[in-house]
CSV table of C-alpha atoms in Angstrom, one decimal:
chain,number,residue,atom,x,y,z
N,90,MET,CA,6.2,-23.8,-39.8
N,91,PRO,CA,7.9,-25.5,-36.8
N,92,THR,CA,7.0,-29.0,-36.0
N,93,VAL,CA,6.9,-30.8,-32.7
N,94,GLU,CA,8.6,-34.2,-32.5
N,95,ALA,CA,6.5,-37.1,-31.5
N,96,GLY,CA,6.6,-37.7,-27.8
N,97,ALA,CA,8.0,-34.3,-27.1
N,98,THR,CA,6.9,-32.7,-23.8
N,99,PRO,CA,5.2,-29.3,-24.3
N,100,ARG,CA,7.5,-26.5,-22.9
N,101,ARG,CA,6.2,-25.1,-19.6
N,102,ARG,CA,6.3,-21.5,-18.7
N,103,THR,CA,9.3,-20.9,-16.4
N,104,HIS,CA,7.3,-20.0,-13.3
N,105,ASP,CA,5.2,-23.2,-13.8
N,106,ALA,CA,8.2,-25.2,-12.7
N,107,LEU,CA,8.1,-23.5,-9.3
N,108,LEU,CA,4.3,-23.9,-9.0
N,109,LYS,CA,4.6,-27.6,-9.7
N,110,ASP,CA,7.5,-28.1,-7.2
N,111,ILE,CA,5.7,-26.3,-4.5
N,112,GLU,CA,2.6,-28.4,-5.1
N,113,ALA,CA,4.7,-31.5,-4.8
N,114,ASP,CA,6.3,-30.2,-1.6
N,115,LEU,CA,2.9,-29.5,-0.1
N,116,ARG,CA,1.6,-32.9,-1.0
N,117,SER,CA,4.7,-34.7,0.5
N,118,GLY,CA,4.6,-32.6,3.6
N,119,LYS,CA,8.0,-31.1,3.0
N,120,ILE,CA,6.4,-27.6,3.4
N,121,LYS,CA,3.3,-27.1,5.6
N,122,VAL,CA,0.8,-24.4,6.3
N,123,GLY,CA,2.5,-21.7,8.4
N,124,ASP,CA,5.9,-22.3,6.9
N,125,ARG,CA,7.8,-19.3,5.4
N,126,LEU,CA,9.3,-19.9,1.9
N,127,PRO,CA,12.9,-19.0,1.3
N,128,GLY,CA,13.7,-15.6,-0.2
N,129,GLU,CA,13.5,-14.8,-3.9
N,130,ARG,CA,17.2,-15.3,-4.5
N,131,THR,CA,17.3,-18.7,-2.7
N,132,LEU,CA,14.2,-20.0,-4.6
N,133,ALA,CA,15.7,-18.9,-7.9
N,134,GLU,CA,18.9,-20.7,-7.2
N,135,ASN,CA,17.2,-23.8,-5.8
N,136,TYR,CA,14.8,-24.2,-8.8
N,137,GLY,CA,17.2,-22.9,-11.5
N,138,ILE,CA,14.8,-20.1,-12.6
N,139,SER,CA,15.0,-16.3,-12.8
N,140,ARG,CA,14.0,-14.1,-9.9
N,141,ALA,CA,11.3,-12.6,-12.2
N,142,SER,CA,9.8,-16.1,-12.6
N,143,VAL,CA,9.9,-16.6,-8.8
N,144,ARG,CA,8.0,-13.3,-8.4
N,145,GLU,CA,5.4,-14.4,-11.0
N,146,ALA,CA,4.9,-17.7,-9.2
N,147,ILE,CA,4.5,-16.0,-5.9
N,148,ARG,CA,1.9,-13.6,-7.3
N,149,VAL,CA,-0.1,-16.5,-8.8
N,150,LEU,CA,0.0,-18.5,-5.5
N,151,ASP,CA,-0.9,-15.4,-3.6
N,152,ALA,CA,-4.0,-14.8,-5.8
N,153,MET,CA,-4.9,-18.5,-5.4
N,154,GLY,CA,-4.9,-18.1,-1.6
N,155,ILE,CA,-2.0,-20.5,-1.1
N,156,LEU,CA,0.5,-17.9,0.1
N,157,ARG,CA,0.4,-14.6,1.8
N,158,SER,CA,3.3,-12.4,0.7
N,159,SER,CA,4.5,-9.1,2.0
N,160,VAL,CA,7.3,-6.8,1.0
N,161,GLY,CA,10.1,-5.4,3.1
N,162,SER,CA,12.4,-7.1,5.6
N,163,GLY,CA,12.0,-8.6,9.0
N,164,PRO,CA,10.0,-11.4,10.6
N,165,THR,CA,6.8,-10.5,8.8
N,166,SER,CA,8.2,-10.2,5.3
N,167,GLY,CA,8.3,-12.8,2.6
N,168,ALA,CA,5.8,-15.5,1.6
N,169,ILE,CA,4.0,-17.6,4.1
N,170,VAL,CA,2.0,-20.7,3.3
N,171,VAL,CA,-1.6,-20.0,4.4
N,172,SER,CA,-3.9,-22.2,2.2
N,173,ASP,CA,-7.0,-20.1,2.1
N,174,PRO,CA,-9.0,-21.7,-0.8
N,175,SER,CA,-12.0,-19.5,-0.6
N,176,ALA,CA,-9.9,-16.4,-1.3
N,177,GLY,CA,-8.8,-17.6,-4.7
N,178,LEU,CA,-12.2,-19.1,-5.6
N,179,SER,CA,-14.1,-16.0,-4.5
N,180,SER,CA,-11.9,-13.6,-6.5
N,181,ALA,CA,-12.2,-15.7,-9.7
N,182,LEU,CA,-16.0,-16.1,-9.3
N,183,ARG,CA,-16.5,-12.4,-8.6
N,184,LEU,CA,-14.7,-11.5,-11.8
N,185,HIS,CA,-16.7,-13.9,-13.9
N,186,VAL,CA,-19.9,-12.6,-12.3
N,187,ALA,CA,-18.8,-9.1,-13.1
N,188,SER,CA,-18.3,-10.1,-16.8
N,189,SER,CA,-21.8,-11.6,-16.8
N,190,THR,CA,-20.4,-15.0,-17.7
N,191,LEU,CA,-21.8,-16.4,-14.5
N,192,PRO,CA,-25.3,-15.0,-13.9
N,193,VAL,CA,-26.2,-13.9,-10.3
N,194,ALA,CA,-29.4,-16.1,-10.6
N,195,ASP,CA,-27.2,-19.2,-11.1
N,196,ILE,CA,-25.0,-18.3,-8.1
N,197,VAL,CA,-28.2,-17.9,-6.0
N,198,GLU,CA,-29.6,-21.2,-7.2
N,199,THR,CA,-26.2,-22.9,-6.4
N,200,ARG,CA,-26.4,-21.4,-2.9
N,201,ILE,CA,-29.8,-22.9,-2.4
N,202,LEU,CA,-28.6,-26.3,-3.5
N,203,LEU,CA,-25.7,-26.2,-1.1
N,204,GLU,CA,-27.4,-24.6,1.9
N,205,THR,CA,-30.4,-26.9,1.9
N,206,TRP,CA,-28.1,-29.9,1.6
N,207,THR,CA,-25.9,-28.7,4.5
N,208,ALA,CA,-29.0,-28.0,6.6
N,209,ARG,CA,-30.2,-31.6,6.2
N,210,ALA,CA,-26.7,-33.1,6.6
N,211,GLY,CA,-25.9,-30.9,9.6
N,212,ALA,CA,-29.1,-31.9,11.4
N,213,ASN,CA,-28.0,-35.6,11.3
N,214,ARG,CA,-24.4,-35.0,12.3
N,215,ALA,CA,-23.1,-35.1,15.8
N,216,GLY,CA,-21.1,-32.2,17.1
N,217,GLY,CA,-20.8,-28.8,15.5
N,218,GLU,CA,-21.4,-26.9,18.8
N,219,GLU,CA,-18.6,-24.5,18.0
N,220,ASP,CA,-20.1,-23.5,14.6
N,221,LEU,CA,-23.5,-23.3,16.2
N,222,GLU,CA,-22.2,-21.0,18.9
N,223,GLN,CA,-20.5,-18.8,16.3
N,224,ALA,CA,-23.8,-18.6,14.3
N,225,ALA,CA,-25.6,-17.5,17.5
N,226,GLN,CA,-23.0,-14.8,18.2
N,227,LEU,CA,-23.4,-13.5,14.6
N,228,LEU,CA,-27.1,-13.6,14.9
N,229,ASN,CA,-26.9,-11.5,18.1
N,230,ALA,CA,-24.6,-9.0,16.4
N,231,MET,CA,-27.0,-8.6,13.5
N,232,ASP,CA,-29.7,-7.7,15.9
N,233,HIS,CA,-27.9,-4.6,17.1
N,234,PRO,CA,-30.3,-1.6,16.5
N,235,ASP,CA,-27.5,0.7,15.1
N,236,ILE,CA,-25.9,-1.7,12.7
N,237,ASP,CA,-24.9,-0.3,9.3
N,238,LEU,CA,-25.6,-2.0,6.0
N,239,GLU,CA,-22.0,-3.0,5.3
N,240,THR,CA,-21.6,-4.6,8.7
N,241,PHE,CA,-24.9,-6.4,8.5
N,242,HIS,CA,-24.1,-7.8,5.1
N,243,GLU,CA,-20.7,-9.1,6.3
N,244,LEU,CA,-22.2,-10.7,9.4
N,245,ASP,CA,-25.0,-12.2,7.2
N,246,ALA,CA,-22.5,-13.9,4.9
N,247,ARG,CA,-20.6,-15.3,7.9
N,248,PHE,CA,-23.8,-16.5,9.5
N,249,HIS,CA,-24.6,-18.6,6.4
N,250,VAL,CA,-21.1,-20.0,6.2
N,251,ALA,CA,-21.2,-20.9,9.9
N,252,LEU,CA,-24.5,-22.8,9.4
N,253,SER,CA,-23.1,-24.6,6.3
N,254,SER,CA,-20.0,-25.6,8.3
N,255,LEU,CA,-22.3,-27.7,10.6
N,256,ALA,CA,-22.4,-30.4,7.8
N,257,GLY,CA,-18.7,-31.0,8.4
N,258,ASN,CA,-17.8,-30.8,4.7
N,259,ALA,CA,-14.8,-28.5,4.2
N,260,VAL,CA,-15.2,-28.3,0.4
N,261,VAL,CA,-18.9,-27.2,0.7
N,262,ALA,CA,-18.1,-24.7,3.4
N,263,THR,CA,-15.3,-23.2,1.2
N,264,MET,CA,-17.7,-23.1,-1.8
N,265,MET,CA,-20.3,-21.3,0.3
N,266,GLU,CA,-17.8,-18.7,1.4
N,267,SER,CA,-16.6,-18.3,-2.2
N,268,LEU,CA,-20.2,-17.9,-3.5
N,269,SER,CA,-21.0,-15.3,-0.9
N,270,GLY,CA,-17.9,-13.4,-1.9
N,271,ALA,CA,-18.7,-13.7,-5.6
N,272,ILE,CA,-21.8,-11.5,-5.3
N,273,VAL,CA,-20.7,-9.2,-2.5
N,274,GLY,CA,-20.8,-6.2,-4.9
N,275,TYR,CA,-24.3,-7.1,-6.2
N,276,VAL,CA,-25.7,-7.6,-2.7
N,277,LYS,CA,-24.3,-4.3,-1.4
N,278,GLY,CA,-25.6,-2.4,-4.4
N,279,ALA,CA,-29.0,-3.9,-3.9
N,280,MET,CA,-29.0,-3.1,-0.2
N,281,ASN,CA,-28.1,0.5,-0.9
N,282,ALA,CA,-30.9,0.7,-3.5
N,283,MET,CA,-33.6,-0.5,-1.2
N,284,ASP,CA,-35.9,2.3,-0.1
N,285,THR,CA,-37.6,0.2,2.5
N,286,TRP,CA,-34.5,-1.1,4.3
N,287,PRO,CA,-35.9,-0.9,7.8
N,288,ASP,CA,-38.7,-3.3,6.7
N,289,VAL,CA,-36.2,-5.5,4.8
N,290,ILE,CA,-33.8,-5.8,7.8
N,291,PHE,CA,-36.7,-6.7,10.1
N,292,THR,CA,-37.8,-9.5,7.8
N,293,LEU,CA,-34.2,-10.7,7.4
N,294,ARG,CA,-33.7,-10.8,11.2
N,295,THR,CA,-37.0,-12.7,11.6
N,296,GLN,CA,-36.0,-15.2,8.9
N,297,HIS,CA,-32.5,-15.7,10.4
N,298,HIS,CA,-33.9,-16.5,13.8
N,299,GLY,CA,-36.4,-19.0,12.4
N,300,ILE,CA,-33.6,-20.7,10.4
N,301,PHE,CA,-31.3,-20.8,13.5
N,302,ASP,CA,-34.0,-22.2,15.7
N,303,ALA,CA,-34.7,-25.0,13.2
N,304,VAL,CA,-31.0,-25.8,13.0
N,305,GLN,CA,-30.6,-25.7,16.7
N,306,ALA,CA,-33.5,-28.1,17.1
N,307,ARG,CA,-31.8,-30.4,14.5
N,308,ASN,CA,-34.8,-30.1,12.2
N,309,GLY,CA,-33.0,-30.3,8.9
N,310,GLU,CA,-36.1,-30.3,6.7
N,311,LEU,CA,-37.6,-27.2,8.3
N,312,ALA,CA,-34.2,-25.4,8.2
N,313,ALA,CA,-33.8,-26.3,4.5
N,314,ARG,CA,-37.2,-25.0,3.6
N,315,LEU,CA,-36.7,-21.7,5.6
N,316,LEU,CA,-33.3,-21.2,4.0
N,317,GLN,CA,-34.6,-21.6,0.5
N,318,GLU,CA,-37.5,-19.2,1.2
N,319,HIS,CA,-35.1,-16.7,2.8
N,320,ILE,CA,-32.6,-16.8,-0.1
N,321,GLU,CA,-35.3,-16.6,-2.8
N,322,TRP,CA,-37.1,-13.7,-0.9
N,323,PHE,CA,-34.0,-11.6,-0.7
N,324,HIS,CA,-33.0,-12.3,-4.3
N,325,LYS,CA,-36.5,-11.1,-5.4
N,326,LYS,CA,-36.1,-7.9,-3.3
N,327,ALA,CA,-32.6,-7.3,-4.8
N,328,GLN,CA,-34.0,-7.7,-8.3
N,329,GLU,CA,-36.8,-5.2,-7.6
N,330,ALA,CA,-34.4,-2.7,-6.1
N,331,THR,CA,-31.9,-2.8,-8.9
N,332,ALA,CA,-34.4,-3.0,-11.8
N,333,THR,CA,-33.9,-0.2,-14.3
C-alpha cells in the first residue's frame, strides 16, 4: 500500500490549478468582470496543463456562474467573466431539493427568515429608490388580467428579490434569488395543480400590494409580518394542491 511522505502536499486535479490561478487573478484585479479569457490553447500553454483540463475548468466555472462561455469564433465566442453567484447557488440548491436532501419546507423557512430581516433592515436604510421602483413595476405587471402562470411566477420571484435588495446586503439578495430558483419546479407544479387559481392569484395580488405599501411606508415590522403570512399561506396552498 503506497504511503504519503510527511509534509507532502496532496496532488491536485490538473484543472484545479487553473481554477486556483483564476481565483487569484480575480482577487488581485488582474482579471475583472467583463474581461474575456484567452483561448483554450493560450490558457493551456500559460498554465502548463492540457486543453482538456482547460475545458474542464471552464465548465466548472461556467456552472458556478463565474464565466459565461460560448463556442464558435468571433467577438461573442470564448469565456467571459460575468460573476453571477446566484446562478451557481441556485443550480446546486435545486438539485439537492430534487434529491430531497434539502426539504422544501426548510427552503420556505429560510426564505421567511431572510425576507422578514430584509423588510426590517430595508425600512431603516436610506435610499433604495431604484429597487422600490423596480418592485412597483413588477407589481404592476403581475396585475395584468391576461397574465399566464409561468410569467406570474417569474415576476413574483423577481418582486421578492427586489424587495430583499432594499436592505443593501448583496449576499442576502443573492441567497434570496438562489432560494427562489431552487424551488421553481415545485412552485410551478403547485400552481398548475391548483383548481382555484383565479382565487389564488387574487389573494396573491392583494398580499403583494399590502406588502409593497408597508415597505413603501418604511414600516418594516408590518412588512415583515405580511411577508411571513404571505409565504406561509402560499406554501400551505401548494401542499394542499400537490398532496397525493
